[in-house]
Amino acid sequence: MSLVALTGMVVGSMVGAGIFNLPGRFGAATGPFGAIIAWTIAGTGMYMLARVFQALAERKPDIDAGVFAYAKAGFGDYMGFLSAFGYWLGSCLGNVFYWVLIGSTLGAFFPIFGEGNSLTAIVVSLIGIWTFHFMILRGVEQAAFVNSVVTVAKIVPILVTIIALIFVFNYSQFASNFFGGADMPVKPLWSQVRDTMLITVFVFLGIEGASVYSRFAKTRADVGRATILGFVGVTGLMVAITLLPYASMMQSEIAGLRQPSLAGVLESVVGHWGAIFISVGVLISVLGAYLAWSLICAEVMFAAAKSKDMPKIFSAQNGNRVPANALWITNIVVSLFVISTYWSQDAFNFMLDMTSVTTLLPYLLVAGYGVLLARRGEGYEGVEGERGRDQIFSWIAVVYVIFMFLAAGLDKVLLVAVLYVPGTILYVWARRDWKMPLFSPRDLAIFAVTAVAGLIGVWGLVSGSITL
């Protein structure tokens, strides 16, 4: 893959469902002032994380499929497995969220799709999942080309909306919303910012897209460049989409919009055709993002199996260099989750939040490995002067991810632990497959902590203190 293709993987992974839901999610939580603070925190933290990915790509060019491989290199086999499994599971949940949003978008025009989890919506989703599955089996490079084309197509509606909102910018309206609209319930600034944190994590997912596909890069240095280019461009779009609606609508109106809320924003400015225009953009965007994340899901499972962290069966590739078995298990799991949404009361927000939380541990371990590498000086031969800078970047990224855990809340962290415990069956299977010892003393201690957290999470579900 060239620099353009790798950047397309980053942009294609990041610009998916989340950006079209930003106005409504932020409008329900805060005004422009709180939004600016939230994006400053999220942008700084994710930029530092992007710089960590860039530094690790340069210092450890021998480590491919970076997200979980960095965790293993820095913190041992079981932590590497938890990172790979958590990242893979979070990606699966994210793909389910995409199909729910597709159904919800169609439901605005065809009531038979309901809120995205009706029987019709589920059947259409399953057809889509397996259509993509067989297309990807034909080759990663072909799928990456399709992703590049779709990435260009889905940026157009976003740019049109931004231009339209700039033309109708009303300073008085923006000022009245600035500290939280007068027509909204009063709540502390910290609560306003906290309530936006998980959506900012969700929309930044995919920042590591180039790192995951580093083994396909024509030039290794392009991995880091693609990460930064994709991050800067997409961040600008997301901030604009969040802030500009406050200058054309009351905050309570923004908060009450049906998702995808950007359709309602443009409709308020240009009329009904705006809602149709954005809805088409959502469908293109989400399908493109689903393609990118299907690739990433399978690649993470495949790479983990190649490094003996997942069962041997997932290390197989077909004649087109596609990790076929990993792709099969991924789409089977996604299909089961999609079917389960039929009985869900709020599949939309639950899948969004859980996708965000499950990726926090992999991100934390990547940032932690960046700290370890800079402190040890590994890979810095001849560029020792960059160690201090990279260590600062890595520490800021660590603090940011820990802050995201706190903002997510203990209940969601415990729910992630509930998923990790049964997932450890794959770890045991892999250790037996590859004829390796089960747990080192350190890994056993980590498993014990995970198991206790999982039991607490199960008790919370049973007692009702944790709800879905």
Coordinates of C-alpha atoms in Angstrom, one line a residue, residues 126-443:
L126 CA -27.0 -10.3 7.5
I127 CA -27.1 -10.1 3.7
G128 CA -24.7 -7.1 3.8
I129 CA -22.3 -8.8 6.3
W130 CA -21.9 -11.9 4.1
T131 CA -21.7 -9.9 0.8
F132 CA -18.8 -8.0 2.2
H133 CA -17.3 -11.2 3.6
F134 CA -17.1 -12.9 0.2
M135 CA -15.8 -9.7 -1.4
I136 CA -12.9 -9.4 1.1
L137 CA -12.1 -13.1 0.5
R138 CA -11.1 -12.0 -3.0
G139 CA -8.2 -10.0 -1.8
V140 CA -7.1 -7.3 0.7
E141 CA -5.7 -5.0 -2.0
Q142 CA -9.0 -5.0 -3.9
A143 CA -10.9 -4.2 -0.7
A144 CA -8.4 -1.4 0.1
F145 CA -9.0 0.1 -3.3
V146 CA -12.8 0.0 -2.8
N147 CA -12.2 1.7 0.6
S148 CA -10.2 4.5 -1.0
V149 CA -13.0 5.2 -3.5
V150 CA -15.7 5.1 -0.7
T151 CA -13.6 7.4 1.5
V152 CA -13.7 10.1 -1.1
A153 CA -17.4 9.7 -1.7
K154 CA -18.4 9.9 2.0
I155 CA -16.3 13.1 2.7
V156 CA -18.4 15.1 0.1
P157 CA -21.6 15.3 2.2
I158 CA -19.7 16.3 5.3
L159 CA -17.9 19.1 3.4
V160 CA -21.2 20.3 1.8
T161 CA -22.8 20.5 5.3
I162 CA -19.9 22.4 6.7
I163 CA -20.0 25.0 3.9
A164 CA -23.8 25.3 4.3
L165 CA -23.5 25.9 8.1
I166 CA -20.7 28.5 7.6
F167 CA -23.0 30.5 5.2
V168 CA -25.9 30.6 7.7
F169 CA -23.7 31.1 10.8
N170 CA -25.6 33.2 13.4
Y171 CA -23.4 34.7 16.0
S172 CA -26.2 35.5 18.4
Q173 CA -27.5 32.0 18.3
F174 CA -24.0 30.6 18.9
A175 CA -23.5 33.0 21.8
S176 CA -26.8 32.0 23.5
N177 CA -25.8 28.3 23.3
F178 CA -22.2 28.9 24.3
F179 CA -22.2 28.0 28.0
G180 CA -25.1 25.5 27.6
G181 CA -28.4 26.6 26.1
A182 CA -30.9 28.4 28.4
D183 CA -33.5 25.8 27.3
M184 CA -31.4 22.9 28.7
P185 CA -31.2 21.5 32.2
V186 CA -28.4 23.1 34.3
K187 CA -25.5 20.7 35.0
P188 CA -21.8 21.2 36.1
L189 CA -19.2 21.8 33.3
W190 CA -17.3 18.6 34.3
S191 CA -20.5 16.6 33.8
Q192 CA -21.1 18.2 30.4
V193 CA -17.5 17.3 29.3
R194 CA -17.6 13.8 30.8
D195 CA -20.8 13.0 28.9
T196 CA -19.1 13.6 25.6
M197 CA -16.0 11.6 26.3
L198 CA -17.0 8.2 25.0
I199 CA -18.3 9.6 21.7
T200 CA -14.9 11.3 21.2
V201 CA -13.2 8.0 21.7
F202 CA -15.6 6.3 19.3
V203 CA -15.0 8.8 16.5
F204 CA -11.2 8.5 16.9
L205 CA -11.2 4.7 16.6
G206 CA -9.3 3.8 13.5
I207 CA -6.4 6.1 14.2
E208 CA -4.2 2.9 14.2
G209 CA -5.5 1.7 10.9
A210 CA -2.2 2.2 9.1
S211 CA -0.3 0.5 12.0
V212 CA -2.5 -2.6 11.8
Y213 CA -1.7 -2.9 8.1
S214 CA 2.0 -2.0 8.4
R215 CA 3.0 -5.3 6.8
F216 CA 1.4 -4.2 3.5
A217 CA 3.2 -0.8 3.4
K218 CA 5.5 -0.1 0.5
T219 CA 7.6 2.1 2.7
R220 CA 7.7 1.6 6.5
A221 CA 8.0 5.3 7.2
D222 CA 4.6 5.9 5.5
V223 CA 2.8 4.2 8.4
G224 CA 3.6 7.0 10.8
R225 CA 3.0 9.7 8.1
A226 CA -0.4 8.2 7.3
T227 CA -1.4 8.1 10.9
I228 CA -0.7 11.8 11.5
L229 CA -2.2 13.0 8.1
G230 CA -5.4 11.0 8.8
F231 CA -5.7 12.3 12.3
V232 CA -5.2 16.0 11.5
G233 CA -7.7 16.0 8.6
V234 CA -10.5 14.0 10.3
T235 CA -10.1 16.0 13.6
G236 CA -10.8 19.2 11.7
L237 CA -13.9 17.8 10.2
M238 CA -15.2 16.5 13.5
V239 CA -14.7 19.8 15.4
A240 CA -16.5 21.7 12.6
I241 CA -19.4 19.3 12.5
T242 CA -19.8 19.6 16.3
L243 CA -19.6 23.4 16.8
L244 CA -21.3 24.9 13.7
P245 CA -24.8 23.5 14.4
Y246 CA -24.9 25.6 17.6
A247 CA -24.9 28.7 15.3
S248 CA -28.1 27.7 13.5
M249 CA -30.3 25.8 16.0
M250 CA -31.1 26.0 19.7
Q251 CA -29.3 23.4 21.8
S252 CA -32.5 21.6 22.8
E253 CA -33.4 21.3 19.1
I254 CA -30.0 19.7 18.4
A255 CA -30.4 17.4 21.3
G256 CA -33.8 16.2 20.1
L257 CA -32.7 15.2 16.6
R258 CA -33.1 11.7 15.5
Q259 CA -29.8 9.9 14.7
P260 CA -28.0 10.4 12.4
S261 CA -28.4 13.9 13.8
L262 CA -26.4 15.6 11.1
A263 CA -29.2 14.9 8.7
G264 CA -31.6 16.9 10.8
V265 CA -29.1 19.7 11.1
L266 CA -28.7 20.1 7.3
E267 CA -32.5 19.7 6.8
S268 CA -33.0 22.7 9.1
V269 CA -30.8 24.8 6.9
V270 CA -31.6 23.7 3.3
G271 CA -34.9 21.7 3.6
H272 CA -35.8 18.1 3.3
W273 CA -33.4 17.3 0.5
G274 CA -30.6 17.9 3.1
A275 CA -31.8 15.0 5.2
I276 CA -31.9 12.7 2.2
F277 CA -28.4 13.9 1.1
I278 CA -26.9 13.2 4.5
S279 CA -28.7 9.9 4.8
V280 CA -27.2 8.7 1.5
G281 CA -23.8 9.9 2.8
V282 CA -24.3 7.9 6.0
L283 CA -25.0 4.7 4.1
I284 CA -21.9 5.2 1.9
S285 CA -19.8 6.2 4.9
V286 CA -20.9 3.4 7.2
L287 CA -20.5 0.7 4.5
G288 CA -17.0 2.0 3.8
A289 CA -16.1 2.0 7.5
Y290 CA -17.6 -1.4 7.9
L291 CA -15.3 -2.6 5.1
A292 CA -12.2 -1.1 6.7
W293 CA -13.1 -2.5 10.1
S294 CA -13.8 -6.0 8.7
L295 CA -10.3 -5.9 7.3
I296 CA -8.9 -4.8 10.7
C297 CA -10.8 -7.4 12.7
A298 CA -9.6 -10.2 10.6
E299 CA -6.0 -8.9 10.4
V300 CA -5.8 -8.6 14.2
M301 CA -7.0 -12.1 14.8
F302 CA -4.7 -13.4 12.1
A303 CA -1.7 -11.5 13.3
A304 CA -2.3 -12.7 16.9
A305 CA -2.5 -16.3 15.7
K306 CA 0.8 -15.9 13.7
S307 CA 2.5 -14.7 16.9
K308 CA 1.0 -17.7 18.8
D309 CA -1.4 -15.6 20.8
M310 CA -4.5 -17.0 19.2
P311 CA -5.3 -20.6 18.1
K312 CA -3.4 -21.9 15.1
I313 CA -6.5 -22.3 13.0
F314 CA -6.8 -18.5 12.6
S315 CA -3.3 -18.2 11.1
A316 CA -4.4 -19.6 7.8
Q317 CA -4.6 -17.5 4.6
N318 CA -6.3 -18.2 1.3
G319 CA -4.7 -17.8 -2.1
N320 CA -5.4 -14.1 -2.1
R321 CA -3.4 -13.5 1.2
V322 CA -6.7 -13.0 3.1
P323 CA -6.8 -14.5 6.6
A324 CA -9.9 -16.5 5.7
N325 CA -10.5 -18.4 9.0
A326 CA -10.1 -15.2 11.0
L327 CA -12.6 -13.5 8.7
W328 CA -15.1 -16.3 9.1
I329 CA -15.0 -16.2 12.9
T330 CA -15.3 -12.4 12.9
N331 CA -18.4 -12.3 10.7
I332 CA -20.0 -15.2 12.5
V333 CA -19.6 -13.3 15.8
V334 CA -20.9 -10.0 14.2
S335 CA -23.9 -11.9 12.8
L336 CA -24.8 -13.3 16.2
F337 CA -24.5 -9.9 17.8
V338 CA -26.7 -8.4 15.1
I339 CA -29.4 -11.1 15.7
S340 CA -29.2 -10.3 19.4
T341 CA -30.1 -6.7 18.8
Y342 CA -33.7 -7.8 18.1
W343 CA -34.2 -8.1 21.9
S344 CA -32.3 -5.0 22.8
Q345 CA -34.0 -1.8 24.0
D346 CA -31.1 0.6 23.2
A347 CA -28.7 -1.3 20.9
F348 CA -27.6 2.0 19.3
N349 CA -26.0 3.7 22.3
F350 CA -24.9 0.5 24.1
M351 CA -22.9 -0.8 21.2
L352 CA -21.3 2.6 20.7
D353 CA -20.2 2.9 24.3
M354 CA -19.0 -0.6 24.6
T355 CA -17.0 -0.3 21.4
S356 CA -15.2 2.7 22.9
V357 CA -14.5 1.1 26.3
T358 CA -13.1 -2.2 24.8
T359 CA -10.5 -0.3 22.9
L360 CA -9.2 1.7 25.9
L361 CA -7.0 -1.2 27.3
P362 CA -5.2 -1.8 23.9
Y363 CA -4.6 2.0 23.7
L364 CA -3.3 2.2 27.2
L365 CA -0.9 -0.7 26.6
V366 CA 0.4 0.9 23.4
A367 CA 1.0 4.2 25.3
G368 CA 2.7 2.3 28.2
Y369 CA 5.0 0.5 25.7
G370 CA 5.9 3.8 24.3
V371 CA 7.0 4.9 27.8
L372 CA 9.1 1.8 28.3
L373 CA 10.8 2.0 25.0
A374 CA 11.8 5.6 25.4
R375 CA 13.1 5.0 28.9
R376 CA 15.2 2.0 27.8
G377 CA 16.4 3.7 24.7
E378 CA 15.6 0.8 22.4
G379 CA 15.6 1.8 18.7
Y380 CA 17.0 5.3 19.5
E381 CA 20.5 4.6 18.4
G382 CA 21.7 7.7 16.6
V383 CA 18.6 9.8 17.6
E384 CA 19.0 9.8 21.4
G385 CA 17.7 13.4 21.4
E386 CA 14.2 12.2 20.5
R387 CA 13.9 9.9 23.6
G388 CA 12.8 12.7 26.0
R389 CA 10.2 14.1 23.5
D390 CA 8.7 10.6 22.9
Q391 CA 8.6 9.8 26.6
I392 CA 6.6 13.0 27.2
F393 CA 4.2 12.2 24.4
S394 CA 3.7 8.6 25.7
W395 CA 3.1 9.8 29.3
I396 CA 0.5 12.3 28.2
A397 CA -1.2 9.5 26.1
V398 CA -1.2 7.2 29.2
V399 CA -2.8 9.9 31.4
Y400 CA -5.4 10.6 28.7
V401 CA -6.5 6.9 28.4
I402 CA -6.8 6.6 32.2
F403 CA -8.9 9.7 32.2
M404 CA -11.1 8.1 29.5
F405 CA -11.6 5.0 31.8
L406 CA -12.7 7.3 34.6
A407 CA -15.1 9.2 32.3
A408 CA -16.6 5.9 31.0
G409 CA -17.5 4.8 34.5
L410 CA -16.8 1.7 36.6
D411 CA -19.9 -0.1 35.3
K412 CA -18.7 -0.2 31.7
V413 CA -15.2 -1.2 32.7
L414 CA -16.6 -4.2 34.7
L415 CA -18.7 -5.2 31.7
V416 CA -15.5 -5.3 29.6
A417 CA -14.0 -7.6 32.2
V418 CA -17.1 -9.8 32.0
L419 CA -16.3 -10.3 28.3
Y420 CA -12.6 -10.9 28.9
V421 CA -13.0 -13.8 31.3
P422 CA -14.7 -16.3 28.9
G423 CA -12.5 -14.9 26.1
T424 CA -9.5 -16.4 28.0
I425 CA -10.7 -19.8 26.6
L426 CA -9.1 -18.7 23.3
Y427 CA -5.8 -18.0 25.2
V428 CA -5.8 -21.5 26.8
W429 CA -6.6 -23.0 23.4
A430 CA -3.8 -21.1 21.8
R431 CA -1.2 -22.1 24.5
R432 CA -2.1 -25.8 24.0
D433 CA -2.0 -25.4 20.2
W434 CA 1.4 -24.0 20.3
K435 CA 2.6 -26.2 23.1
M436 CA 3.5 -23.4 25.5
P437 CA 3.2 -23.0 29.3
L438 CA -0.2 -21.7 30.3
F439 CA 0.5 -18.8 32.6
S440 CA 3.6 -17.2 34.0
P441 CA 3.4 -16.0 37.6
R442 CA 2.8 -12.4 36.3
D443 CA 0.2 -13.5 33.8

